[in-house]
Coordinates of C-alpha atoms and ligand atoms in Angstrom, one line a residue:
M1 CA -16.7 27.3 3.4
A2 CA -13.9 28.7 1.1
G3 CA -11.1 31.4 3.3
R4 CA -11.7 29.3 6.0
R5 CA -8.9 28.7 8.0
V6 CA -8.6 25.0 9.0
L7 CA -5.7 23.6 11.7
I8 CA -3.8 19.5 10.8
S9 CA -2.5 18.3 13.4
G10 CA 0.3 15.9 11.6
A11 CA 2.5 15.7 8.4
G12 CA 2.0 12.4 8.3
I13 CA -0.3 10.8 4.8
A14 CA -3.8 12.5 5.9
G15 CA -2.8 16.0 7.1
P16 CA -0.9 16.8 3.9
A17 CA -3.4 14.8 1.7
L18 CA -5.8 17.2 3.8
A19 CA -4.6 20.6 3.1
Y20 CA -3.8 19.0 -1.4
W21 CA -7.9 19.9 -0.8
L22 CA -8.7 22.1 1.7
H23 CA -6.4 24.5 -1.0
E24 CA -8.3 23.2 -4.5
Y25 CA -12.0 24.6 -2.7
G26 CA -10.3 27.7 -2.1
M27 CA -9.6 27.0 2.2
S28 CA -6.4 28.2 4.0
P29 CA -5.0 25.3 5.4
V30 CA -2.4 25.2 8.5
V31 CA -0.2 22.1 9.6
V32 CA 1.1 21.5 12.7
E33 CA 4.0 19.1 13.2
R34 CA 5.7 17.4 16.0
H35 CA 8.6 16.9 14.6
G36 CA 11.5 18.6 13.0
G37 CA 10.2 17.7 9.4
I38 CA 8.5 15.1 7.8
R39 CA 9.6 11.9 8.8
P40 CA 11.3 9.6 6.1
G41 CA 10.6 6.1 8.2
G42 CA 8.5 3.2 7.8
Q43 CA 8.4 0.5 5.2
T44 CA 6.3 0.2 1.6
V45 CA 2.9 1.0 2.0
D46 CA 0.1 0.7 -0.5
L47 CA -2.3 1.7 -2.7
R48 CA -5.4 0.3 -3.3
G49 CA -8.8 0.3 -4.5
A50 CA -10.1 4.2 -3.7
G51 CA -7.0 5.2 -2.2
R52 CA -5.7 4.9 -5.8
T53 CA -8.5 6.5 -7.5
V54 CA -7.6 9.5 -4.9
A55 CA -4.2 9.9 -5.6
W56 CA -5.3 9.9 -9.2
R57 CA -7.5 12.3 -8.9
M58 CA -4.5 14.4 -6.9
G59 CA -2.3 14.0 -9.9
I60 CA -0.1 11.8 -8.0
E61 CA -0.5 8.4 -9.6
E62 CA 2.1 8.7 -11.9
A63 CA 5.3 10.1 -9.3
V64 CA 3.6 7.7 -7.1
R65 CA 4.3 4.8 -9.8
S66 CA 7.6 5.9 -10.3
A67 CA 9.0 6.2 -7.0
S68 CA 7.3 2.8 -6.7
T69 CA 10.0 -0.2 -4.6
G70 CA 9.3 -2.7 -7.6
E71 CA 9.0 -5.7 -5.5
D72 CA 9.1 -8.6 -7.9
G73 CA 6.8 -10.7 -4.9
V74 CA 7.6 -11.6 -1.2
A75 CA 8.9 -15.3 -0.3
F76 CA 9.0 -17.4 3.1
V77 CA 12.2 -18.0 4.2
D78 CA 13.3 -21.0 6.9
A79 CA 16.1 -20.2 9.2
R80 CA 19.3 -21.4 6.3
D81 CA 17.1 -19.0 3.6
R82 CA 15.6 -21.6 2.1
V83 CA 11.9 -20.5 0.1
K84 CA 8.8 -22.8 1.9
A85 CA 6.5 -20.2 -0.7
A86 CA 6.6 -17.8 -2.7
F87 CA 4.0 -15.1 -4.1
A88 CA 4.8 -13.0 -7.0
A89 CA 3.2 -9.5 -7.0
A90 CA 0.7 -10.6 -9.8
A91 CA -0.6 -12.9 -6.9
F92 CA -4.3 -12.3 -6.0
G93 CA -4.6 -10.0 -9.0
G94 CA -2.1 -7.7 -7.6
E95 CA -3.9 -6.7 -4.1
G96 CA -2.1 -9.3 -2.2
F97 CA 0.7 -9.2 0.3
V98 CA 2.7 -6.9 -1.9
A99 CA 0.3 -4.5 -4.2
E100 CA -0.3 -3.2 -7.4
L101 CA 0.8 0.6 -6.2
E102 CA 3.2 0.6 -3.1
I103 CA 5.1 3.1 -2.2
L104 CA 7.8 3.7 1.0
R105 CA 5.9 5.4 3.4
G106 CA 8.3 8.6 4.1
E107 CA 8.3 8.6 0.1
L108 CA 4.7 9.9 0.3
A109 CA 5.1 11.6 2.6
R110 CA 7.6 13.7 1.6
L111 CA 5.1 13.8 -1.5
L112 CA 2.3 15.2 -0.8
Y113 CA 4.6 17.9 1.0
D114 CA 5.8 19.1 -1.9
R115 CA 2.9 19.5 -3.2
T116 CA 1.2 21.0 -0.3
R117 CA 4.3 23.5 0.9
R118 CA 3.3 26.3 -1.7
H119 CA 0.2 26.9 -0.2
T120 CA 0.6 25.6 3.0
E121 CA 1.5 26.9 6.4
Y122 CA 3.4 24.2 8.0
L123 CA 4.7 24.2 11.5
F124 CA 7.1 22.0 12.4
G125 CA 8.9 21.3 15.7
D126 CA 5.1 22.0 17.4
R127 CA 2.6 20.3 19.1
I128 CA -1.7 21.6 19.7
T129 CA -1.3 21.3 23.6
A130 CA -5.1 23.0 24.0
V131 CA -8.2 23.2 22.1
D132 CA -11.5 25.9 23.5
D133 CA -13.7 24.8 21.3
R134 CA -16.1 27.9 21.4
E135 CA -18.9 28.6 19.1
D136 CA -17.9 30.7 16.0
E137 CA -14.2 29.9 16.5
V138 CA -11.3 27.1 17.9
R139 CA -9.1 28.6 20.0
V140 CA -5.5 26.9 20.1
S141 CA -2.7 26.6 22.2
F142 CA 1.0 25.2 20.6
A143 CA 3.6 23.9 22.6
H144 CA 6.0 26.5 21.2
G145 CA 4.3 29.4 19.2
P146 CA 1.9 31.7 20.0
A147 CA -2.4 30.5 20.9
R148 CA -4.2 31.1 17.3
S149 CA -7.5 31.3 16.3
F150 CA -9.3 28.8 13.7
D151 CA -12.6 27.8 11.8
L152 CA -11.9 24.5 12.4
V153 CA -9.3 22.0 14.2
V154 CA -8.2 18.1 12.1
A155 CA -6.6 15.6 14.0
A156 CA -4.5 14.1 11.8
D157 CA -1.7 13.0 14.2
G158 CA -1.8 9.0 13.6
I159 CA -3.3 6.1 15.8
G160 CA -1.4 7.5 19.3
S161 CA -3.1 11.7 18.7
S162 CA -2.8 13.5 21.7
T163 CA -5.2 16.0 19.6
R164 CA -8.1 13.3 19.7
G165 CA -6.9 13.3 24.0
L166 CA -7.3 16.5 24.2
V167 CA -10.2 16.4 22.4
F168 CA -12.5 13.0 22.7
G169 CA -10.8 11.4 26.0
A170 CA -11.4 8.5 26.8
E171 CA -14.2 7.8 24.3
A172 CA -12.1 7.0 21.6
R173 CA -10.1 3.5 22.1
V174 CA -6.7 2.0 20.9
V175 CA -7.5 -1.4 20.7
P176 CA -4.8 -3.2 20.5
L177 CA -3.8 -6.7 18.6
G178 CA -1.4 -8.1 20.5
L179 CA 1.5 -7.5 18.5
Y180 CA 4.7 -5.2 17.9
T181 CA 6.4 -3.9 14.8
S182 CA 9.1 -2.1 14.7
Y183 CA 11.1 -0.7 10.9
L184 CA 14.4 0.5 10.7
T185 CA 16.8 0.9 7.2
I186 CA 19.3 -1.3 7.1
P187 CA 22.5 -1.1 4.3
R188 CA 21.5 -3.7 1.2
A189 CA 23.7 -6.6 1.9
A190 CA 24.5 -9.4 -1.4
S191 CA 21.4 -12.0 -1.1
D192 CA 18.9 -8.7 -0.2
G193 CA 17.7 -9.5 -3.7
S194 CA 14.2 -7.7 -5.4
W195 CA 11.8 -10.2 -3.3
A196 CA 10.8 -8.8 -0.5
R197 CA 11.7 -12.0 2.5
W198 CA 9.4 -13.2 5.6
H199 CA 10.9 -15.1 8.2
N200 CA 9.0 -16.4 10.9
A201 CA 11.4 -17.9 14.0
P202 CA 9.4 -19.8 17.1
G203 CA 8.1 -17.6 19.5
G204 CA 5.6 -15.8 17.5
R205 CA 8.9 -13.7 16.0
V206 CA 8.8 -12.3 12.7
V207 CA 11.6 -10.5 10.5
V208 CA 11.0 -9.3 7.4
L209 CA 13.6 -7.7 4.6
R210 CA 12.0 -5.3 1.6
P211 CA 14.4 -4.2 -1.0
D212 CA 13.6 -0.2 -1.6
N213 CA 14.3 1.9 -4.8
L214 CA 16.6 4.0 -2.9
G215 CA 19.4 1.2 -2.5
T216 CA 18.7 0.6 0.4
T217 CA 16.7 -2.6 3.0
R218 CA 13.2 -1.5 5.0
A219 CA 13.7 -4.0 8.2
L220 CA 10.4 -5.2 10.4
M221 CA 10.8 -7.0 13.7
S222 CA 7.8 -8.0 15.1
F223 CA 6.7 -10.1 18.0
L224 CA 3.1 -11.3 20.0
C225 CA 2.7 -9.4 23.2
P226 CA 0.6 -8.2 25.2
P227 CA 0.0 -4.2 25.8
R228 CA 3.4 -3.0 27.9
G229 CA 4.1 0.6 26.9
Y230 CA 6.8 -0.2 24.6
E231 CA 5.6 2.3 22.2
R232 CA 6.2 5.0 24.6
L233 CA 9.8 4.0 25.5
P234 CA 13.0 6.1 24.4
A235 CA 14.0 4.8 20.9
D236 CA 17.1 3.1 22.5
E237 CA 15.7 1.3 25.2
Q238 CA 12.8 0.2 22.5
K239 CA 16.4 -0.9 20.7
A240 CA 18.0 -3.0 24.3
L241 CA 14.5 -4.2 24.0
L242 CA 14.4 -6.0 20.2
R243 CA 17.9 -7.2 21.3
R244 CA 16.3 -8.7 24.3
V245 CA 13.2 -10.5 22.0
F246 CA 15.2 -11.4 19.1
A247 CA 18.6 -12.9 20.9
G248 CA 19.1 -16.3 19.5
V249 CA 16.1 -15.8 16.5
G250 CA 18.8 -17.3 13.4
W251 CA 19.1 -16.2 9.3
E252 CA 19.1 -11.9 8.9
A253 CA 18.0 -11.4 12.2
P254 CA 21.7 -10.4 13.8
R255 CA 22.6 -8.2 10.3
V256 CA 19.1 -6.3 11.8
L257 CA 20.0 -6.3 15.2
D258 CA 23.9 -4.9 14.3
A259 CA 22.1 -2.2 11.8
L260 CA 19.7 -1.1 15.1
G261 CA 22.6 0.9 17.1
G262 CA 23.2 3.5 14.2
A263 CA 19.6 3.5 12.9
E264 CA 18.2 6.5 12.8
E265 CA 14.5 5.7 10.8
F266 CA 13.4 3.5 13.4
Y267 CA 9.4 3.7 14.5
C268 CA 8.4 1.1 16.4
E269 CA 4.7 1.0 17.4
L270 CA 1.8 -1.2 19.0
V271 CA -0.3 -2.6 16.8
G272 CA -4.2 -1.9 17.3
Q273 CA -7.0 0.0 15.7
V274 CA -8.4 3.1 16.6
H275 CA -12.1 3.0 17.3
A276 CA -14.2 6.1 18.2
P277 CA -17.9 6.7 18.4
R278 CA -17.9 9.5 16.7
W279 CA -15.2 11.6 14.2
S280 CA -15.9 14.9 15.2
R281 CA -16.7 17.0 18.2
G282 CA -17.9 20.5 17.9
R283 CA -15.1 22.2 15.4
V284 CA -12.7 19.2 15.8
A285 CA -12.2 16.6 13.2
L286 CA -10.7 13.0 13.7
L287 CA -8.8 11.7 10.0
G288 CA -7.0 8.9 8.8
D289 CA -5.7 6.7 11.8
A290 CA -5.2 9.3 14.4
G291 CA -9.9 8.7 14.1
Y292 CA -9.9 5.3 12.3
C293 CA -6.7 3.5 12.1
A294 CA -6.8 -0.4 11.1
S295 CA -3.3 -1.4 11.3
P296 CA -1.0 -2.3 9.0
I297 CA -1.8 -5.4 9.0
S298 CA -5.2 -4.4 6.9
G299 CA -2.7 -2.7 4.6
M300 CA -5.4 -0.1 3.9
G301 CA -3.8 2.7 6.1
T302 CA -2.6 4.9 3.5
S303 CA -6.2 4.3 1.6
L304 CA -8.3 5.6 4.2
A305 CA -5.8 8.7 4.7
L306 CA -6.2 9.5 1.2
V307 CA -9.8 9.0 1.2
G308 CA -10.9 10.1 4.1
A309 CA -9.1 13.5 3.5
Y310 CA -10.8 13.8 0.0
V311 CA -13.9 13.4 1.9
L312 CA -14.2 15.3 4.3
A313 CA -12.1 18.3 2.5
G314 CA -14.7 17.6 -0.8
E315 CA -18.1 17.6 2.0
L316 CA -16.4 20.7 3.9
A317 CA -16.3 22.7 0.3
T318 CA -20.1 21.5 -0.7
R319 CA -22.2 22.7 2.4
T320 CA -23.1 25.6 4.0
G321 CA -22.3 24.2 7.8
H322 CA -18.9 22.9 9.2
R323 CA -21.9 20.5 11.3
D324 CA -23.6 19.1 8.2
A325 CA -20.3 18.3 6.0
L326 CA -18.6 16.5 9.3
R327 CA -21.6 14.5 9.8
A328 CA -22.0 13.8 5.8
Y329 CA -18.3 12.4 5.8
E330 CA -18.5 10.5 8.6
R331 CA -21.9 8.8 6.6
V332 CA -19.8 8.2 4.0
M333 CA -16.5 7.2 5.7
R334 CA -18.1 4.7 8.0
P335 CA -18.7 2.0 5.9
Y336 CA -15.3 1.8 3.5
V337 CA -13.9 1.9 7.3
A338 CA -15.8 -1.1 9.2
Q339 CA -14.4 -3.2 6.6
A340 CA -11.0 -2.3 6.7
Q341 CA -11.2 -2.7 10.9
H342 CA -12.8 -6.1 9.9
L343 CA -9.4 -8.5 10.2
P344 CA -9.1 -12.0 9.2
P345 CA -10.3 -14.5 11.9
F346 CA -6.8 -15.1 14.6
T347 CA -5.4 -11.9 13.1
P348 CA -2.0 -11.7 13.8
R349 CA -1.5 -14.7 15.9
L350 CA -2.3 -16.6 12.2
A351 CA 1.2 -15.3 10.3
H352 CA 3.2 -15.9 14.4
P353 CA 3.1 -19.1 15.5
R354 CA 4.9 -19.8 18.5
S355 CA 6.3 -23.4 18.4
R356 CA 8.3 -25.0 15.6
L357 CA 5.9 -27.4 14.8
G358 CA 3.1 -24.3 14.5
I359 CA 5.8 -22.4 11.4
G360 CA 5.8 -25.9 9.8
V361 CA 2.2 -25.8 9.1
L362 CA 1.8 -22.1 8.5
N363 CA 4.8 -22.7 5.8
A364 CA 2.7 -25.4 3.9
L365 CA -0.1 -24.0 4.0
L366 CA 1.6 -20.9 2.2
A367 CA 3.1 -23.5 -0.1
T368 CA -0.6 -24.8 -0.8
A369 CA -2.1 -21.1 -1.1
A370 CA 0.9 -20.2 -3.7
K371 CA 0.0 -23.3 -6.0
P372 CA -1.2 -21.5 -9.6
T373 CA -4.1 -24.1 -9.5
V374 CA -5.0 -22.7 -6.1
Q375 CA -4.3 -19.2 -6.9
R376 CA -6.7 -19.2 -9.6
L377 CA -8.9 -20.8 -7.6
A378 CA -9.1 -18.3 -4.6
K379 CA -9.2 -16.0 -7.7
R380 CA -13.0 -17.1 -8.6
V381 CA -14.1 -18.3 -5.0
L382 CA -12.6 -15.2 -2.5
P383 CA -14.8 -12.2 -2.1
A384 CA -13.5 -8.9 -4.0
P385 CA -11.0 -7.4 -1.6
A386 CA -13.2 -5.4 1.5
D387 CA -12.4 -2.2 0.7
R388 CA -15.3 -1.0 -0.8
I389 CA -17.0 2.5 -1.4
I390 CA -18.7 4.9 -3.9
L391 CA -16.8 8.0 -3.7
P392 CA -18.6 11.0 -4.1
D393 CA -17.9 13.1 -7.1
Y394 CA -16.7 16.6 -5.8
H395 CA -15.6 17.9 -8.2
G396 CA -17.6 17.0 -11.3
S397 CA -14.4 14.5 -12.4
A398 CA -15.5 11.1 -13.4
A399 CA -16.7 8.8 -10.5
A400 CA -14.6 6.0 -9.3
Ligands
LIG1 C1 7.6 6.9 11.2 C2 6.2 6.2 10.4 C3 6.4 4.9 9.9 C4 5.8 3.9 9.6 N1 5.4 2.9 9.1 C5 4.6 2.2 8.6 C6 5.2 1.1 7.5 O1 6.2 0.8 7.2 N2 4.0 0.4 7.2 C7 2.2 1.2 7.2 O2 1.5 0.0 7.4 N3 2.1 2.0 8.3 C8 3.3 2.1 8.8 N4 2.8 3.5 9.5 C9 1.8 4.5 9.4 C10 1.0 4.5 8.2 O3 1.4 6.0 8.1 C11 -0.6 5.1 8.3 O4 -1.1 3.8 8.8 C12 -1.3 5.6 7.3 O5 -0.6 6.1 6.1 C13 -2.3 6.8 8.0 O6 -1.7 8.4 8.0 P1 -2.3 9.2 8.8 O7 -1.0 10.7 8.0 O8 -2.9 8.7 9.0 O9 -1.1 8.6 10.4 P2 0.5 9.1 10.3 O10 1.3 8.4 8.9 O11 1.4 8.2 11.7 O12 1.0 10.2 11.0 C14 0.8 10.8 12.3 C15 1.4 12.2 11.6 O13 1.6 13.3 12.8 C16 3.0 13.4 13.5 N5 2.6 13.7 15.0 C17 2.4 12.6 16.0 N6 1.6 12.9 16.9 C18 1.6 14.6 17.0 C19 1.3 15.6 17.5 N7 0.8 15.2 18.9 N8 1.2 16.8 17.2 C20 1.6 17.2 15.7 N9 1.9 15.8 15.1 C21 2.1 14.9 15.7 C22 3.8 11.9 13.5 O14 5.0 12.6 13.7 C23 3.5 11.9 12.1 O15 4.2 12.3 10.9 C24 3.9 4.3 9.8 C25 3.9 5.8 10.4 C26 5.0 6.4 11.0 C27 4.4 7.6 11.5

């Protein structure tokens, strides 16, 4: 399939990673991104298991490691900042709340962009408006640029993918998990050490502060709520909503709310999963969150995006027709995605108690789980992380 022109919608993590591999195999990637550039926002994302192996095969593992936020662990704190339970980064074999290989989402997106920009055409500030899948090519219309033809189109434009909507309609569903979450970057304060701090407030509200490697602090505010379309509101209305929802929350919540007004790197989403009965139709395929978002709760979104990009490009490079390649991509990836989408029972309610009593019970359970003896036992009795996949070796490189 050398020389094939592949249009990728979305320059998040999955899109540039796919561009990297397509170029490796002699194909010609074009990436269209709705925003005017690479989006810098978000918190730390984890690279686990096969995701780490793919990062290594892409030659970016060291760069990721050196851009690591270096968090020492996570502490659960009460309104007076007293630690109720604490997990060091090494807890649960480096695969717990803080993973062994972590990087700010925006830093990873920037790194992937830098690795691909010389051999990839990036169209910033544009988006696909129509896809006409003809037998021998796909004709694509854009909001701003002229229509163009491609051999394949890949939707890698995140959980709310409009490209997926254009091609798959209601067939692919976003399954909400009953939680809204928002991310913003705030100035560093003296109370921000090297640990992430997590505070539960009554009403199913959570505030998390995480130190980053750029001299700022990453704040997260999440709250239990059925889907109400808040993710589609303009940013200033989302900020006003957060001020209402988090009014009266103590600890460092007022500091985060104060920073909201000036926060440029702000992102608010309905936490959910994407369930699609198939990941391709004709010459259009789904990749990453657009096809199989597992939610930030899974901690697997970035690994799924990197592994998906690796497998999709590898199958396109080693099969003669795109139909066979897209079928094989889905065959390899489905079981891996199913494991990632299988969340623990009562997620996310367990981590977002509504009452003071519930918060007390949660903190007591966490304090028990944090004990070294319990962790040693857990290591022996808990099953291995459910992120197993045999990575095909498209390159002749060593298997994972
Ligand atoms: C700003 C931001 C912050 C995030 N922060 C976190 C976080 O803190 N923790 C976490 O676990 N996950 C976070 N995520 C999600 C995480 O990046 C993904 O779960 C995972 O990395 C898979 O990446 P992806 O490339 O499939 O999707 P995404 O990273 O969501 O990237 C999708 C890209 O497509 C672009 N896009 C959207 N619609 C269109 C369109 N119509 N046309 C063209 N481009 C479009 C978006 O601007 C974005 O650049 C964040 C996502 C974003 C966009």
